[in-house]
Amino acid sequence: MKITVYGPGCTNCVTLADHAQAAAKELGLDVEIEKVEDFAEIAKAGIMNTPGLAIDGQVKVKGRVPSIEKIKELLK
């Protein structure tokens, strides 16, 4: 499973990546986490407000940092 975090590296982007990693670990999932910081690539993914989160190429979250529990729901 691949998780992509979209954002320029701000505090919220780092927090989202940390939450995604924690959620995957709690579920016992083997995931690859990719960080995309290039604004052109972020826009290409359809994300106008960062941070964004995609799971296996499908954007699930835009413009906010969901809780670890919410990310766990998205990963199931």
Short mmCIF file of C-alpha atoms in Angstrom, two decimals:
data_model
loop_
_atom_site.label_atom_id
_atom_site.label_comp_id
_atom_site.label_asym_id
_atom_site.label_seq_id
_atom_site.Cartn_x
_atom_site.Cartn_y
_atom_site.Cartn_z
CA MET A 1 0.00 0.00 0.00
CA LYS A 2 1.28 3.47 -0.86
CA ILE A 3 0.40 6.62 1.08
CA THR A 4 1.23 9.97 -0.47
CA VAL A 5 1.37 13.15 1.60
CA TYR A 6 1.11 16.35 -0.45
CA GLY A 7 2.46 19.59 0.98
CA PRO A 8 5.42 21.95 1.02
CA GLY A 9 6.91 20.54 4.23
CA CYS A 10 5.01 22.71 6.70
CA THR A 11 4.18 21.63 10.24
CA ASN A 12 0.77 20.29 9.21
CA CYS A 13 2.34 18.25 6.40
CA VAL A 14 4.84 16.69 8.78
CA THR A 15 2.07 15.96 11.29
CA LEU A 16 -0.05 14.32 8.59
CA ALA A 17 2.86 12.08 7.55
CA ASP A 18 3.44 11.14 11.21
CA HIS A 19 -0.27 10.37 11.70
CA ALA A 20 -0.33 8.23 8.57
CA GLN A 21 2.71 6.28 9.72
CA ALA A 22 1.22 5.77 13.19
CA ALA A 23 -2.14 4.65 11.77
CA ALA A 24 -0.48 2.11 9.47
CA LYS A 25 1.66 0.80 12.32
CA GLU A 26 -1.36 0.40 14.63
CA LEU A 27 -3.14 -1.58 11.91
CA GLY A 28 -0.04 -3.67 11.24
CA LEU A 29 0.10 -2.57 7.59
CA ASP A 30 3.22 -2.49 5.48
CA VAL A 31 3.07 0.88 3.73
CA GLU A 32 5.31 3.11 1.69
CA ILE A 33 4.96 6.80 2.55
CA GLU A 34 5.88 9.27 -0.17
CA LYS A 35 6.07 13.02 0.38
CA VAL A 36 5.34 15.30 -2.57
CA GLU A 37 6.50 18.88 -2.05
CA ASP A 38 6.50 20.17 -5.64
CA PHE A 39 3.63 22.63 -6.08
CA ALA A 40 3.04 21.61 -9.70
CA GLU A 41 2.63 17.96 -8.65
CA ILE A 42 0.39 18.95 -5.74
CA ALA A 43 -1.87 20.94 -8.09
CA LYS A 44 -1.79 18.11 -10.65
CA ALA A 45 -3.24 15.84 -7.94
CA GLY A 46 -6.14 18.31 -7.55
CA ILE A 47 -5.07 19.59 -4.15
CA MET A 48 -5.47 23.33 -3.78
CA ASN A 49 -5.21 23.44 0.03
CA THR A 50 -2.42 21.49 1.70
CA PRO A 51 -1.80 19.13 3.28
CA GLY A 52 -3.31 16.35 1.21
CA LEU A 53 -3.36 12.59 1.62
CA ALA A 54 -3.74 9.92 -1.04
CA ILE A 55 -3.96 6.18 -0.58
CA ASP A 56 -2.89 4.09 -3.56
CA GLY A 57 -3.26 7.13 -5.82
CA GLN A 58 -6.75 8.13 -4.66
CA VAL A 59 -6.93 11.48 -2.85
CA LYS A 60 -8.76 11.06 0.45
CA VAL A 61 -8.01 14.27 2.37
CA LYS A 62 -7.44 17.88 1.31
CA GLY A 63 -6.59 20.91 3.42
CA ARG A 64 -6.62 19.37 6.89
CA VAL A 65 -4.86 16.96 9.23
CA PRO A 66 -7.18 14.11 10.16
CA SER A 67 -6.72 12.20 13.40
CA ILE A 68 -4.88 8.89 13.52
CA GLU A 69 -8.25 7.18 14.06
CA LYS A 70 -9.70 8.77 10.92
CA ILE A 71 -6.69 7.71 8.87
CA LYS A 72 -7.07 4.17 10.21
CA GLU A 73 -10.66 4.19 8.90
CA LEU A 74 -9.42 5.32 5.48
CA LEU A 75 -6.78 2.58 5.41
CA LYS A 76 -9.20 -0.25 6.19
#
